[in-house]
């Protein structure tokens, strides 16, 4: 960190200092106002959303009569009703089915909205959810992106032929020639999991519709991009000026994901209109995990061509992107974010890219910290590490040999990105210095000599910031783009007001969610006007009816530092110019001789002669008729700017997709305990070139935060589904985020090369560590284990398996020949019990509905609907977790009196399941039978999403209970014992 | 994420609580600290007609040192047990297990009795109780009974407590001279429920061999396993005896094979750590 | 005193002390304490992050102890003394812990911060000179997605004696 020299005469600029944040006092005292703290209208009602428990199911009917009859319920709105009132949201990918925020005829992922209840309070609304009966016809589902491409896979959208929404192939330079002339080529097939940034504040909104003219007002913690505003207005069938969006003063984190609240703005807006009622909806954590959005899972192949000396000649990417169940705007942007920078920080001209966009029965993906970067760098930086090993080169050295040279900036990448400034060699060298690379290598050798698994990983890359509004249109072929209106640029807007009392207020459209925009804006404006940051107020909430917003407004792609600060700086200069002209008039001097400092204006070199800035500036309000000719009355300076570099895409699919490109180099040393699979990050260094740091404390905080997200994604976070599409990560006990005890020490370093794209030299930052950390850790894990087939998240069992040559995931036969399911995420078990009857008698009871109904604990009804087919209602559970389930069972094989194979399914309020089992009977002792059983089942719905850890054990316990109770009842009937099981299960479920 | 509507009952005495349980039985949930029941209520996994709040029953919040055991009342908070000099002295295994239970904030509210009554197979307090061969005290409206901890846990979340019974206390055998205890667990994150956990209390003979060991294994099966071995030869014999017949649970974070491996590692760790 | 029984749909009067003031409000049995504090008593500084007792955002002091307010009910708070984040500052001045959070940039979005401040307040009373490991252990009951925790650890250590040992 630079030392501030206080001894100088002139006060140092505020920009560049770790100024404490303006935002903090309100946040620390509980006085900051978030969306759930607002009650902007009287008479608010509260919404709750009914969501599909099935990954894929036809919706045959919805019966809301019981819900509507509940006192306090104001209405229930179904998908079909929403569909009548709204338009779909189209995708830039014309072949993708347009999106709706609620299921209509069928549900396509667990958690997809199906109906909305509005009631007097949230508690009642949730009561009503329990009373809505949906007739679902479950369909087969697919969640894995490669499986979804199988011609035999279930199809999500009938309008599409299969699940491939689009394939586009791109060629830059001559990659085939590069691979042909290469001495060595390397290839990696990889998978990258789905994760989610999970800000601590969930989505929320208040939606209000007014008639004549039709107008929506929505308060929401939406964070942009405001390019979604026209899409929302269109979906709600109003012109843009009739959809007024207002953001609250504070927002509890986003990391991009709050972009997806737009879906609910449309949904709840329509509900408000339908019911004639202002509606508040605050997403709960279970809803957030199951149904908000996600960082996309990827599968793919990356290939790299090298000379023997390690010169990178060409790259080939085959990206297969899991988009979730819908191509939801602004997707497929995540697949194209890094496209024009597909060489990373390397000087490589020949690149082939194939992008396949695939729809699966999972939550639609969207903005999430790093946005496309973690997936991209996992491919690029893994193949660089593999190549280094293959070429016998140090991984750092291989990277150095291929960096864009320090004197090559600005550097135009093969895909059209214009790298603005950098010294990548210096950044990597600084990382090696900070981690003491030679010592780290020696430590690895020493550990390995002791048989320990120690590995070192590198990851380096550019951090694109300030996105071009046009880059996502690369998803369209050039001829299709030509038919639409051209897009380019990224407009940023700032207003600086000096009020009649002479105080400055800055208005931003950057919707921060904790990044300290107000503080940095105040620093910049304080420098421009010669004030202190405390003198400058900053307004960051947006009201689309009043704020100077544009489609690029919002908080994403690190655009604040890259673009918005430039607008603030320019606006500050304009405000200062106006003050100078006013001061020049008052002090009878030339404007260029006026200095602004210490809250005063003065003539340069004549410090005694000056006036308070407030007095000079406020004259524009008070004495408007006598102002100098070149000074306008009042004091509102507005700057709207869009960086010139962000032009439209070319016909050959090249685009300058971002304004600035920071650079990050990470080096990590890890050790893996083979006995337990525990990963220990022993040493981690991350060096960033973000240009001159405007507020070093905030930069440090962003690096740490990005690192925490990257580490989480690398080692524990996974928004997991089973192969049948059931969601498995529905609570913070199932979706694991790092806590303070999981965070290793991070050493952060800086190299500063100023960007010519920003008047302050600043480059965007905040995403970089989240982009690179997963790749760096994966490289270190691969090095430690000496194998390349490593896929995050590196949870202990995965590492234990990799370290010990075991299967990472059990092989996946979905159903064995005998009809009993097995494989990953299948709950399976076996047991036996001795029954006090001979096999013949037991057999008769097993196949007799009446006898079973009597013997099955908790069974309320059981009938044989056809030979060997049964339908029943049973109330079961452990502890208080009880529920009533409707079950259908079919005997698929009967070999009296020795073997019975059955399969069945059940559904109830807490979940649903399906599976099969085998029962064997053999005689033992005198007139007794040994009954042995084994089973396999898949469970979905709430119990699966929030109870993963316990589900197998509880199932085992329940099935064990069943057979023990069966045995006890048989004994009881024989007069041998009193049954406590009957009492245990004989009561009905209170619901 | 709000609970179903329920009647709230705050009895003044354990006897009153038992009377309420007789009235509601299965349809009541007993609320002590609420560290597990609270989330299950909010998620509507549990839908009781009545919630019986025993968190303020002072008569159940005591620590009593008896001749051969320490009695902890059902609503004794984990934080209070952790800071108790009596517990540290008389039940050192519990004192070692408690820091692994949840977090500072949940121990401030969570109770010993609530954890035992819930019967999570990976919970530390049940594991410690089973290891030490302690006893669970129950009562209903009419009578009290004592159940050995090793017979109390029947399966995942399933215990010998009948719906009309209240768990009133836990009996922890007092430490004897020459005993050593150890506790170890492996969890994905600090404070998470264990993927596997092991605990032991042992005495060694003059030659340093294990004369007797009480061993507990948690998180591996649907209920915590406790066993006592007299004069096992070495650590590997303890491991073999402890894992004999164990069929480990499977879930997404741990396969049965992995759990068994971890169990063996942790058993070795506690045996070696205990003196 | 006798046994309290409140029917499921009764709104029951709850009296307690919050931030040193006597307060009363009404709640049905199922109303979570966090909802009561936020929406009935008008103290929205306590935040709700997960409603299942994991994230710690809703932590408040109840009779001096840091506890989740999402996993207990308003009726349970009858007669208690509760301190929320609104009760920490000394008049219009941030207290030492709050100021340390600001000075160490220990918050970004600030949503989890209220709960962490409450935990740290109780913790530092119990462990006045903690080690870094003890602070991290205490913090493991909170989820913060912005900071990576390091700055929070530094802030807490900075007000603990000589910066901890």
PDB file of N, CA, C and O in Angstrom, chain A residues 41-85:
ATOM      1  N   UNK A  41     -46.713   1.415   0.794  1.00  0.00           N
ATOM      2  CA  UNK A  41     -48.132   1.637   0.530  1.00  0.00           C
ATOM      3  C   UNK A  41     -48.935   1.089   1.691  1.00  0.00           C
ATOM      4  O   UNK A  41     -48.547   0.093   2.298  1.00  0.00           O
ATOM      5  N   UNK A  42     -50.078   1.671   1.977  1.00  0.00           N
ATOM      6  CA  UNK A  42     -50.965   1.033   2.955  1.00  0.00           C
ATOM      7  C   UNK A  42     -51.655  -0.165   2.318  1.00  0.00           C
ATOM      8  O   UNK A  42     -51.755  -0.249   1.094  1.00  0.00           O
ATOM      9  N   UNK A  43     -52.096  -1.079   3.151  1.00  0.00           N
ATOM     10  CA  UNK A  43     -52.913  -2.176   2.652  1.00  0.00           C
ATOM     11  C   UNK A  43     -52.156  -3.234   1.899  1.00  0.00           C
ATOM     12  O   UNK A  43     -52.717  -3.919   1.043  1.00  0.00           O
ATOM     13  N   UNK A  44     -50.869  -3.368   2.210  1.00  0.00           N
ATOM     14  CA  UNK A  44     -50.089  -4.407   1.532  1.00  0.00           C
ATOM     15  C   UNK A  44     -50.578  -5.795   1.915  1.00  0.00           C
ATOM     16  O   UNK A  44     -50.807  -6.082   3.088  1.00  0.00           O
ATOM     17  N   UNK A  45     -50.705  -6.663   0.938  1.00  0.00           N
ATOM     18  CA  UNK A  45     -50.946  -8.071   1.222  1.00  0.00           C
ATOM     19  C   UNK A  45     -49.670  -8.847   0.896  1.00  0.00           C
ATOM     20  O   UNK A  45     -48.743  -8.304   0.283  1.00  0.00           O
ATOM     21  N   UNK A  46     -49.633 -10.087   1.311  1.00  0.00           N
ATOM     22  CA  UNK A  46     -48.380 -10.837   1.244  1.00  0.00           C
ATOM     23  C   UNK A  46     -48.546 -12.083   0.390  1.00  0.00           C
ATOM     24  O   UNK A  46     -49.516 -12.818   0.527  1.00  0.00           O
ATOM     25  N   UNK A  47     -47.565 -12.293  -0.459  1.00  0.00           N
ATOM     26  CA  UNK A  47     -47.642 -13.411  -1.398  1.00  0.00           C
ATOM     27  C   UNK A  47     -46.753 -14.562  -0.950  1.00  0.00           C
ATOM     28  O   UNK A  47     -45.723 -14.373  -0.302  1.00  0.00           O
ATOM     29  N   UNK A  48     -47.170 -15.756  -1.298  1.00  0.00           N
ATOM     30  CA  UNK A  48     -46.329 -16.947  -1.193  1.00  0.00           C
ATOM     31  C   UNK A  48     -46.523 -17.731  -2.483  1.00  0.00           C
ATOM     32  O   UNK A  48     -47.584 -17.655  -3.111  1.00  0.00           O
ATOM     33  N   UNK A  49     -45.499 -18.436  -2.862  1.00  0.00           N
ATOM     34  CA  UNK A  49     -45.501 -19.069  -4.184  1.00  0.00           C
ATOM     35  C   UNK A  49     -45.496 -20.585  -4.042  1.00  0.00           C
ATOM     36  O   UNK A  49     -44.647 -21.151  -3.341  1.00  0.00           O
ATOM     37  N   UNK A  50     -46.452 -21.209  -4.707  1.00  0.00           N
ATOM     38  CA  UNK A  50     -46.473 -22.672  -4.769  1.00  0.00           C
ATOM     39  C   UNK A  50     -45.511 -23.090  -5.867  1.00  0.00           C
ATOM     40  O   UNK A  50     -45.558 -22.566  -6.984  1.00  0.00           O
ATOM     41  N   UNK A  51     -44.644 -24.038  -5.545  1.00  0.00           N
ATOM     42  CA  UNK A  51     -43.587 -24.428  -6.484  1.00  0.00           C
ATOM     43  C   UNK A  51     -43.656 -25.923  -6.766  1.00  0.00           C
ATOM     44  O   UNK A  51     -44.031 -26.708  -5.904  1.00  0.00           O
ATOM     45  N   UNK A  52     -43.238 -26.275  -7.928  1.00  0.00           N
ATOM     46  CA  UNK A  52     -43.306 -27.678  -8.327  1.00  0.00           C
ATOM     47  C   UNK A  52     -42.357 -28.535  -7.492  1.00  0.00           C
ATOM     48  O   UNK A  52     -41.175 -28.228  -7.399  1.00  0.00           O
ATOM     49  N   UNK A  53     -42.875 -29.629  -6.904  1.00  0.00           N
ATOM     50  CA  UNK A  53     -41.973 -30.565  -6.234  1.00  0.00           C
ATOM     51  C   UNK A  53     -41.334 -31.533  -7.227  1.00  0.00           C
ATOM     52  O   UNK A  53     -40.459 -32.303  -6.854  1.00  0.00           O
ATOM     53  N   UNK A  54     -41.781 -31.490  -8.453  1.00  0.00           N
ATOM     54  CA  UNK A  54     -41.289 -32.430  -9.467  1.00  0.00           C
ATOM     55  C   UNK A  54     -40.347 -31.731 -10.435  1.00  0.00           C
ATOM     56  O   UNK A  54     -40.563 -30.580 -10.797  1.00  0.00           O
ATOM     57  N   UNK A  55     -39.356 -32.437 -10.894  1.00  0.00           N
ATOM     58  CA  UNK A  55     -38.450 -31.860 -11.886  1.00  0.00           C
ATOM     59  C   UNK A  55     -39.098 -31.704 -13.259  1.00  0.00           C
ATOM     60  O   UNK A  55     -38.676 -30.870 -14.050  1.00  0.00           O
ATOM     61  N   UNK A  56     -40.099 -32.489 -13.501  1.00  0.00           N
ATOM     62  CA  UNK A  56     -40.697 -32.458 -14.829  1.00  0.00           C
ATOM     63  C   UNK A  56     -42.072 -33.096 -14.671  1.00  0.00           C
ATOM     64  O   UNK A  56     -42.166 -34.270 -14.284  1.00  0.00           O
ATOM     65  N   UNK A  57     -43.111 -32.345 -14.932  1.00  0.00           N
ATOM     66  CA  UNK A  57     -44.440 -32.909 -14.718  1.00  0.00           C
ATOM     67  C   UNK A  57     -45.470 -32.097 -15.475  1.00  0.00           C
ATOM     68  O   UNK A  57     -45.403 -30.867 -15.524  1.00  0.00           O
ATOM     69  N   UNK A  58     -46.409 -32.787 -16.078  1.00  0.00           N
ATOM     70  CA  UNK A  58     -47.571 -32.092 -16.630  1.00  0.00           C
ATOM     71  C   UNK A  58     -48.408 -31.584 -15.470  1.00  0.00           C
ATOM     72  O   UNK A  58     -48.572 -32.280 -14.462  1.00  0.00           O
ATOM     73  N   UNK A  59     -48.974 -30.410 -15.668  1.00  0.00           N
ATOM     74  CA  UNK A  59     -49.915 -29.887 -14.675  1.00  0.00           C
ATOM     75  C   UNK A  59     -51.304 -30.110 -15.263  1.00  0.00           C
ATOM     76  O   UNK A  59     -51.716 -29.421 -16.194  1.00  0.00           O
ATOM     77  N   UNK A  60     -52.007 -31.088 -14.742  1.00  0.00           N
ATOM     78  CA  UNK A  60     -53.304 -31.432 -15.340  1.00  0.00           C
ATOM     79  C   UNK A  60     -54.432 -30.579 -14.786  1.00  0.00           C
ATOM     80  O   UNK A  60     -55.366 -30.252 -15.478  1.00  0.00           O
ATOM     81  N   UNK A  61     -54.329 -30.235 -13.523  1.00  0.00           N
ATOM     82  CA  UNK A  61     -55.373 -29.403 -12.929  1.00  0.00           C
ATOM     83  C   UNK A  61     -54.851 -28.782 -11.642  1.00  0.00           C
ATOM     84  O   UNK A  61     -53.981 -29.352 -10.985  1.00  0.00           O
ATOM     85  N   UNK A  62     -55.374 -27.622 -11.316  1.00  0.00           N
ATOM     86  CA  UNK A  62     -55.054 -26.973 -10.041  1.00  0.00           C
ATOM     87  C   UNK A  62     -56.379 -26.664  -9.349  1.00  0.00           C
ATOM     88  O   UNK A  62     -57.227 -25.975  -9.909  1.00  0.00           O
ATOM     89  N   UNK A  63     -56.534 -27.188  -8.145  1.00  0.00           N
ATOM     90  CA  UNK A  63     -57.753 -26.935  -7.381  1.00  0.00           C
ATOM     91  C   UNK A  63     -57.393 -26.069  -6.178  1.00  0.00           C
ATOM     92  O   UNK A  63     -56.747 -26.535  -5.237  1.00  0.00           O
ATOM     93  N   UNK A  64     -57.813 -24.813  -6.236  1.00  0.00           N
ATOM     94  CA  UNK A  64     -57.475 -23.876  -5.163  1.00  0.00           C
ATOM     95  C   UNK A  64     -58.664 -23.586  -4.262  1.00  0.00           C
ATOM     96  O   UNK A  64     -58.608 -22.673  -3.444  1.00  0.00           O
ATOM     97  N   UNK A  65     -59.711 -24.353  -4.389  1.00  0.00           N
ATOM     98  CA  UNK A  65     -60.942 -24.022  -3.648  1.00  0.00           C
ATOM     99  C   UNK A  65     -60.709 -23.973  -2.138  1.00  0.00           C
ATOM    100  O   UNK A  65     -61.155 -23.039  -1.461  1.00  0.00           O
ATOM    101  N   UNK A  66     -59.996 -24.957  -1.621  1.00  0.00           N
ATOM    102  CA  UNK A  66     -59.784 -24.970  -0.166  1.00  0.00           C
ATOM    103  C   UNK A  66     -58.910 -23.792   0.272  1.00  0.00           C
ATOM    104  O   UNK A  66     -59.108 -23.229   1.344  1.00  0.00           O
ATOM    105  N   UNK A  67     -57.955 -23.453  -0.564  1.00  0.00           N
ATOM    106  CA  UNK A  67     -57.092 -22.309  -0.221  1.00  0.00           C
ATOM    107  C   UNK A  67     -57.903 -21.024  -0.213  1.00  0.00           C
ATOM    108  O   UNK A  67     -57.782 -20.188   0.692  1.00  0.00           O
ATOM    109  N   UNK A  68     -58.763 -20.875  -1.217  1.00  0.00           N
ATOM    110  CA  UNK A  68     -59.552 -19.647  -1.318  1.00  0.00           C
ATOM    111  C   UNK A  68     -60.563 -19.528  -0.182  1.00  0.00           C
ATOM    112  O   UNK A  68     -60.949 -18.417   0.193  1.00  0.00           O
ATOM    113  N   UNK A  69     -60.940 -20.665   0.361  1.00  0.00           N
ATOM    114  CA  UNK A  69     -61.924 -20.643   1.444  1.00  0.00           C
ATOM    115  C   UNK A  69     -61.305 -20.272   2.790  1.00  0.00           C
ATOM    116  O   UNK A  69     -62.024 -20.006   3.753  1.00  0.00           O
ATOM    117  N   UNK A  70     -59.992 -20.247   2.842  1.00  0.00           N
ATOM    118  CA  UNK A  70     -59.322 -19.971   4.120  1.00  0.00           C
ATOM    119  C   UNK A  70     -59.457 -18.482   4.451  1.00  0.00           C
ATOM    120  O   UNK A  70     -59.119 -17.626   3.631  1.00  0.00           O
ATOM    121  N   UNK A  71     -59.954 -18.155   5.643  1.00  0.00           N
ATOM    122  CA  UNK A  71     -60.085 -16.734   6.004  1.00  0.00           C
ATOM    123  C   UNK A  71     -58.734 -16.028   5.929  1.00  0.00           C
ATOM    124  O   UNK A  71     -57.725 -16.578   6.370  1.00  0.00           O
ATOM    125  N   UNK A  72     -58.730 -14.831   5.358  1.00  0.00           N
ATOM    126  CA  UNK A  72     -57.494 -14.074   5.224  1.00  0.00           C
ATOM    127  C   UNK A  72     -56.820 -14.250   3.893  1.00  0.00           C
ATOM    128  O   UNK A  72     -55.869 -13.538   3.575  1.00  0.00           O
ATOM    129  N   UNK A  73     -57.305 -15.181   3.082  1.00  0.00           N
ATOM    130  CA  UNK A  73     -56.720 -15.370   1.752  1.00  0.00           C
ATOM    131  C   UNK A  73     -57.444 -14.462   0.766  1.00  0.00           C
ATOM    132  O   UNK A  73     -58.677 -14.479   0.677  1.00  0.00           O
ATOM    133  N   UNK A  74     -56.670 -13.671   0.047  1.00  0.00           N
ATOM    134  CA  UNK A  74     -57.265 -12.694  -0.866  1.00  0.00           C
ATOM    135  C   UNK A  74     -57.342 -13.208  -2.291  1.00  0.00           C
ATOM    136  O   UNK A  74     -58.082 -12.670  -3.104  1.00  0.00           O
ATOM    137  N   UNK A  75     -56.565 -14.225  -2.604  1.00  0.00           N
ATOM    138  CA  UNK A  75     -56.655 -14.747  -3.960  1.00  0.00           C
ATOM    139  C   UNK A  75     -55.569 -15.756  -4.250  1.00  0.00           C
ATOM    140  O   UNK A  75     -54.557 -15.835  -3.538  1.00  0.00           O
ATOM    141  N   UNK A  76     -55.825 -16.546  -5.265  1.00  0.00           N
ATOM    142  CA  UNK A  76     -54.847 -17.500  -5.768  1.00  0.00           C
ATOM    143  C   UNK A  76     -54.784 -17.283  -7.273  1.00  0.00           C
ATOM    144  O   UNK A  76     -55.823 -17.222  -7.933  1.00  0.00           O
ATOM    145  N   UNK A  77     -53.590 -17.137  -7.791  1.00  0.00           N
ATOM    146  CA  UNK A  77     -53.430 -16.906  -9.229  1.00  0.00           C
ATOM    147  C   UNK A  77     -52.574 -18.038  -9.791  1.00  0.00           C
ATOM    148  O   UNK A  77     -51.500 -18.333  -9.259  1.00  0.00           O
ATOM    149  N   UNK A  78     -53.057 -18.659 -10.841  1.00  0.00           N
ATOM    150  CA  UNK A  78     -52.338 -19.804 -11.410  1.00  0.00           C
ATOM    151  C   UNK A  78     -51.526 -19.392 -12.631  1.00  0.00           C
ATOM    152  O   UNK A  78     -51.715 -18.302 -13.186  1.00  0.00           O
ATOM    153  N   UNK A  79     -50.688 -20.289 -13.078  1.00  0.00           N
ATOM    154  CA  UNK A  79     -49.870 -20.029 -14.257  1.00  0.00           C
ATOM    155  C   UNK A  79     -50.715 -19.714 -15.473  1.00  0.00           C
ATOM    156  O   UNK A  79     -50.387 -18.822 -16.262  1.00  0.00           O
ATOM    157  N   UNK A  80     -51.810 -20.453 -15.626  1.00  0.00           N
ATOM    158  CA  UNK A  80     -52.655 -20.221 -16.797  1.00  0.00           C
ATOM    159  C   UNK A  80     -53.217 -18.799 -16.773  1.00  0.00           C
ATOM    160  O   UNK A  80     -53.307 -18.133 -17.813  1.00  0.00           O
ATOM    161  N   UNK A  81     -53.593 -18.325 -15.575  1.00  0.00           N
ATOM    162  CA  UNK A  81     -54.131 -16.961 -15.480  1.00  0.00           C
ATOM    163  C   UNK A  81     -53.054 -15.928 -15.779  1.00  0.00           C
ATOM    164  O   UNK A  81     -53.314 -14.919 -16.441  1.00  0.00           O
ATOM    165  N   UNK A  82     -51.846 -16.180 -15.291  1.00  0.00           N
ATOM    166  CA  UNK A  82     -50.735 -15.262 -15.585  1.00  0.00           C
ATOM    167  C   UNK A  82     -50.482 -15.229 -17.094  1.00  0.00           C
ATOM    168  O   UNK A  82     -50.243 -14.162 -17.681  1.00  0.00           O
ATOM    169  N   UNK A  83     -50.531 -16.392 -17.703  1.00  0.00           N
ATOM    170  CA  UNK A  83     -50.247 -16.462 -19.137  1.00  0.00           C
ATOM    171  C   UNK A  83     -51.234 -15.616 -19.936  1.00  0.00           C
ATOM    172  O   UNK A  83     -50.874 -15.033 -20.957  1.00  0.00           O
ATOM    173  N   UNK A  84     -52.450 -15.529 -19.458  1.00  0.00           N
ATOM    174  CA  UNK A  84     -53.438 -14.706 -20.176  1.00  0.00           C
ATOM    175  C   UNK A  84     -53.134 -13.222 -20.065  1.00  0.00           C
ATOM    176  O   UNK A  84     -53.536 -12.444 -20.922  1.00  0.00           O
ATOM    177  N   UNK A  85     -52.446 -12.839 -18.990  1.00  0.00           N
ATOM    178  CA  UNK A  85     -52.253 -11.411 -18.732  1.00  0.00           C
ATOM    179  C   UNK A  85     -50.896 -10.886 -19.171  1.00  0.00           C
ATOM    180  O   UNK A  85     -50.649  -9.687 -19.065  1.00  0.00           O
TER     181      UNK A  85
END
